[in-house]
Short mmCIF file of C-alpha atoms in Angstrom, two decimals:
data_model
loop_
_atom_site.label_atom_id
_atom_site.label_comp_id
_atom_site.label_asym_id
_atom_site.label_seq_id
_atom_site.Cartn_x
_atom_site.Cartn_y
_atom_site.Cartn_z
CA UNK Q 1 25.63 7.84 9.70
CA UNK Q 2 28.63 6.59 7.69
CA UNK Q 3 28.02 5.19 4.22
CA UNK Q 4 29.33 1.74 5.19
CA UNK Q 5 27.06 1.67 8.24
CA UNK Q 6 24.04 2.71 6.16
CA UNK Q 7 24.78 0.01 3.58
CA UNK Q 8 25.11 -2.56 6.35
CA UNK Q 9 21.76 -1.48 7.79
CA UNK Q 10 20.06 -1.78 4.41
CA UNK Q 11 21.61 -5.20 3.83
CA UNK Q 12 20.36 -6.45 7.19
CA UNK Q 13 16.88 -5.13 6.40
CA UNK Q 14 16.88 -6.94 3.07
CA UNK Q 15 18.10 -10.16 4.64
CA UNK Q 16 15.30 -10.05 7.22
CA UNK Q 17 12.50 -9.95 4.63
CA UNK Q 18 10.01 -12.76 5.14
CA UNK Q 19 6.92 -12.12 3.05
CA UNK Q 20 4.94 -15.26 3.71
CA UNK Q 21 3.89 -17.46 6.62
CA UNK Q 22 4.11 -21.24 6.16
CA UNK Q 23 0.39 -21.53 5.49
CA UNK Q 24 0.30 -18.59 3.11
CA UNK Q 25 -2.72 -16.57 2.00
CA UNK Q 26 -5.28 -17.68 -0.54
CA UNK Q 27 -6.17 -15.65 -3.59
CA UNK Q 28 -9.88 -15.51 -4.41
CA UNK Q 29 -10.86 -14.41 -7.89
CA UNK Q 30 -13.73 -15.06 -10.29
CA UNK Q 31 -12.09 -13.10 -13.08
CA UNK Q 32 -9.47 -15.17 -14.98
CA UNK Q 33 -8.56 -12.26 -17.28
CA UNK Q 34 -7.49 -10.18 -14.29
CA UNK Q 35 -5.65 -13.16 -12.85
CA UNK Q 36 -3.31 -13.12 -15.86
CA UNK Q 37 -2.40 -9.46 -15.35
CA UNK Q 38 -1.80 -10.23 -11.67
CA UNK Q 39 1.57 -11.74 -12.53
CA UNK Q 40 2.49 -9.56 -15.48
CA UNK Q 41 5.44 -7.22 -15.10
CA UNK Q 42 5.44 -4.12 -17.26
CA UNK Q 43 6.71 -0.58 -16.88
CA UNK Q 44 4.66 1.40 -14.36
CA UNK Q 45 2.57 -1.63 -13.49
CA UNK Q 46 0.73 -0.67 -10.29
CA UNK Q 47 -0.68 -3.01 -7.68
CA UNK Q 48 -2.98 -1.25 -5.20
CA UNK Q 49 -3.23 -3.25 -1.98
CA UNK Q 50 -6.11 -2.47 0.38
CA UNK Q 51 -6.10 -3.83 3.92
CA UNK Q 52 -9.72 -4.18 5.06
CA UNK Q 53 -9.23 -6.15 8.25
CA UNK Q 54 -9.92 -3.18 10.52
CA UNK Q 55 -13.43 -2.93 9.12
CA UNK Q 56 -15.52 -2.97 5.94
CA UNK Q 57 -17.85 -0.02 6.58
CA UNK Q 58 -16.18 2.27 4.03
CA UNK Q 59 -14.76 -0.35 1.68
CA UNK Q 60 -17.25 0.43 -1.10
CA UNK Q 61 -16.26 4.13 -1.11
CA UNK Q 62 -12.58 3.19 -0.95
CA UNK Q 63 -12.87 0.80 -3.91
CA UNK Q 64 -14.84 3.31 -5.94
CA UNK Q 65 -12.12 5.94 -5.44
CA UNK Q 66 -9.34 3.44 -6.19
CA UNK Q 67 -11.04 2.16 -9.35
CA UNK Q 68 -11.45 5.73 -10.58
CA UNK Q 69 -7.81 6.50 -9.73
CA UNK Q 70 -6.67 3.46 -11.69
CA UNK Q 71 -8.21 4.93 -14.83
CA UNK Q 72 -6.07 8.07 -14.55
CA UNK Q 73 -2.64 6.48 -14.96
CA UNK Q 74 -0.87 5.15 -18.02
CA UNK Q 75 0.10 1.62 -16.94
CA UNK Q 76 -1.86 -1.48 -15.92
CA UNK Q 77 -3.39 -1.53 -12.44
CA UNK Q 78 -4.28 -4.47 -10.21
CA UNK Q 79 -6.52 -3.91 -7.19
CA UNK Q 80 -6.26 -6.42 -4.35
CA UNK Q 81 -8.27 -6.38 -1.12
CA UNK Q 82 -6.96 -8.27 1.90
CA UNK Q 83 -9.84 -9.92 3.80
CA UNK Q 84 -10.11 -12.41 6.63
CA UNK Q 85 -12.90 -14.23 4.79
CA UNK Q 86 -14.46 -13.85 1.34
CA UNK Q 87 -18.00 -13.03 2.44
CA UNK Q 88 -20.68 -12.74 -0.23
CA UNK Q 89 -21.05 -8.96 0.17
CA UNK Q 90 -17.29 -8.42 -0.12
CA UNK Q 91 -17.07 -10.67 -3.19
CA UNK Q 92 -19.83 -8.60 -4.82
CA UNK Q 93 -18.01 -5.35 -4.03
CA UNK Q 94 -14.77 -6.72 -5.45
CA UNK Q 95 -16.42 -7.85 -8.68
CA UNK Q 96 -18.18 -4.49 -9.06
CA UNK Q 97 -14.87 -2.63 -8.92
CA UNK Q 98 -12.76 -5.15 -10.84
CA UNK Q 99 -10.74 -6.10 -7.77
CA UNK Q 100 -9.39 -9.36 -6.39
CA UNK Q 101 -9.61 -10.69 -2.85
CA UNK Q 102 -6.74 -12.16 -0.88
CA UNK Q 103 -7.84 -14.21 2.12
CA UNK Q 104 -5.53 -13.97 5.09
CA UNK Q 105 -6.74 -14.43 8.65
CA UNK Q 106 -4.71 -13.23 11.61
CA UNK Q 107 -1.26 -11.73 11.63
CA UNK Q 108 -0.21 -8.10 11.78
CA UNK Q 109 -0.71 -5.46 9.14
CA UNK Q 110 2.97 -5.75 8.28
CA UNK Q 111 2.57 -9.48 7.65
CA UNK Q 112 -0.59 -8.98 5.61
CA UNK Q 113 0.95 -6.33 3.39
CA UNK Q 114 4.14 -8.35 2.89
CA UNK Q 115 2.21 -11.48 1.97
CA UNK Q 116 0.17 -9.61 -0.62
CA UNK Q 117 3.21 -7.83 -2.06
CA UNK Q 118 4.84 -11.21 -2.57
CA UNK Q 119 1.95 -12.31 -4.80
CA UNK Q 120 2.52 -9.65 -7.44
CA UNK Q 121 5.42 -8.75 -9.71
CA UNK Q 122 4.15 -5.20 -10.25
CA UNK Q 123 6.99 -2.71 -10.13
CA UNK Q 124 4.96 -0.19 -8.13
CA UNK Q 125 3.16 -1.03 -4.89
CA UNK Q 126 0.45 1.15 -3.35
CA UNK Q 127 -0.76 0.44 0.19
CA UNK Q 128 -3.92 1.98 1.64
CA UNK Q 129 -6.42 1.28 4.40
CA UNK Q 130 -10.02 0.48 3.49
CA UNK Q 131 -11.15 3.56 5.46
CA UNK Q 132 -9.23 5.88 3.12
CA UNK Q 133 -10.65 7.43 -0.04
CA UNK Q 134 -7.84 8.38 -2.40
CA UNK Q 135 -8.11 12.07 -3.37
CA UNK Q 136 -8.96 12.62 -7.01
CA UNK Q 137 -5.80 12.75 -9.08
CA UNK Q 138 -3.47 11.54 -6.32
CA UNK Q 139 -2.43 8.30 -8.03
CA UNK Q 140 -1.67 10.06 -11.32
CA UNK Q 141 0.30 12.68 -9.39
CA UNK Q 142 2.22 9.93 -7.58
CA UNK Q 143 3.04 8.22 -10.89
CA UNK Q 144 4.45 11.45 -12.33
CA UNK Q 145 6.44 12.10 -9.15
CA UNK Q 146 7.97 8.62 -9.19
CA UNK Q 147 8.67 8.15 -12.89
CA UNK Q 148 9.17 11.68 -14.19
CA UNK Q 149 10.68 13.37 -11.13
CA UNK Q 150 12.52 10.25 -9.88
CA UNK Q 151 11.08 9.95 -6.37
CA UNK Q 152 11.37 6.44 -4.91
CA UNK Q 153 8.28 6.60 -2.70
CA UNK Q 154 5.33 8.95 -2.28
CA UNK Q 155 3.24 9.16 0.90
CA UNK Q 156 -0.12 10.81 1.54
CA UNK Q 157 -0.04 11.98 5.16
CA UNK Q 158 -2.39 13.81 7.50
CA UNK Q 159 -1.93 15.32 10.95
CA UNK Q 160 -4.10 13.67 13.60
CA UNK Q 161 -5.27 17.06 14.88
CA UNK Q 162 -6.93 17.73 11.52
CA UNK Q 163 -8.46 14.30 10.92
CA UNK Q 164 -12.19 13.68 11.40
CA UNK Q 165 -12.94 12.05 14.75
CA UNK Q 166 -13.89 8.68 13.25
CA UNK Q 167 -10.61 8.54 11.34
CA UNK Q 168 -8.54 9.59 14.35
CA UNK Q 169 -9.90 6.57 16.22
CA UNK Q 170 -8.49 4.25 13.56
CA UNK Q 171 -5.05 5.79 13.12
CA UNK Q 172 -3.03 6.34 16.27
CA UNK Q 173 0.13 8.34 15.54
CA UNK Q 174 0.37 12.14 15.43
CA UNK Q 175 1.18 12.08 11.71
CA UNK Q 176 -0.43 9.24 9.77
CA UNK Q 177 0.27 7.72 6.38
CA UNK Q 178 -3.04 7.43 4.58
CA UNK Q 179 -1.55 5.98 1.38
CA UNK Q 180 1.93 4.90 0.36
CA UNK Q 181 3.22 4.34 -3.18
CA UNK Q 182 6.67 2.78 -3.45
CA UNK Q 183 8.88 1.35 -6.16
CA UNK Q 184 9.21 -2.37 -5.72
CA UNK Q 185 13.01 -2.43 -5.77
CA UNK Q 186 13.11 -0.10 -2.76
CA UNK Q 187 10.41 -2.06 -0.95
CA UNK Q 188 12.52 -5.19 -1.25
CA UNK Q 189 15.77 -3.41 -0.48
CA UNK Q 190 14.60 -2.32 3.00
CA UNK Q 191 12.96 -5.66 3.76
CA UNK Q 192 9.30 -4.74 3.34
CA UNK Q 193 7.10 -3.93 6.31
CA UNK Q 194 8.03 -4.78 9.88
CA UNK Q 195 6.19 -8.07 10.45
CA UNK Q 196 5.73 -7.27 14.15
CA UNK Q 197 3.78 -4.06 13.56
CA UNK Q 198 0.02 -3.66 13.36
CA UNK Q 199 0.02 0.13 13.80
CA UNK Q 200 2.53 2.57 12.39
CA UNK Q 201 3.85 0.08 9.85
CA UNK Q 202 3.77 2.62 7.01
CA UNK Q 203 5.57 5.31 9.03
CA UNK Q 204 8.19 2.77 10.09
CA UNK Q 205 8.80 1.76 6.47
CA UNK Q 206 9.16 5.41 5.45
CA UNK Q 207 11.72 5.98 8.21
CA UNK Q 208 13.78 3.01 7.02
CA UNK Q 209 13.59 4.20 3.44
CA UNK Q 210 14.94 7.59 4.49
CA UNK Q 211 17.72 5.91 6.50
CA UNK Q 212 18.79 4.14 3.31
CA UNK Q 213 18.75 7.43 1.37
CA UNK Q 214 15.67 6.70 -0.73
CA UNK Q 215 13.99 9.78 -2.17
CA UNK Q 216 10.71 10.02 -0.24
CA UNK Q 217 8.06 12.65 -0.98
CA UNK Q 218 5.34 13.43 1.57
CA UNK Q 219 2.13 15.09 0.49
CA UNK Q 220 -0.79 16.24 2.63
CA UNK Q 221 -4.39 16.33 1.38
CA UNK Q 222 -5.48 19.72 0.00
CA UNK Q 223 -7.10 20.88 3.23
CA UNK Q 224 -4.17 19.68 5.33
CA UNK Q 225 -1.19 21.14 3.46
CA UNK Q 226 -0.96 24.41 5.34
CA UNK Q 227 -0.44 22.54 8.58
CA UNK Q 228 2.14 20.19 7.06
#
């Protein structure tokens, strides 16, 4: 692909970015101190965005792993959970793990992620599903890869053939993105997630990043690396 054509593609992607619907999501928080950091922009400020609308059965384990991961990196970390409704149990879980809730009913995963990304000025965005437990040390490793080794995005991927059966039923492609950490400037440059996609939105974003010559690093979980 010629350089001019690639630049044109990236420009069209950026022009197509539409983070919010007219109604917009509603942020639910009982923690004013965290609310202030929600809009702060500092170096290596991470915002971890968890989409829970495919189910809440493993949300507690997911939040526990994310909260632990947040303590392993140098910069501030916001944790935001996208929910269709702020039920009492979910509010309790969020408070326990120092997270915020973002109410957003309906729409695709691409729309949900984009809407949440638009609510933060963090310079690093991390997207994960509520069924995923971040491996110990992965977030700290991703931070080093992005800010010491100059990668623009880091993805945690797993082959479907090696996923547990319950996880394979949730993710549908042959190679799935379990977690995605991306620098905000690149997220905006390619236009965010495809608003029409519910499944495969992370893989699609990674493909567009590569098309625009972003430096993308894929990592498989420890038990999956030999196959990757």
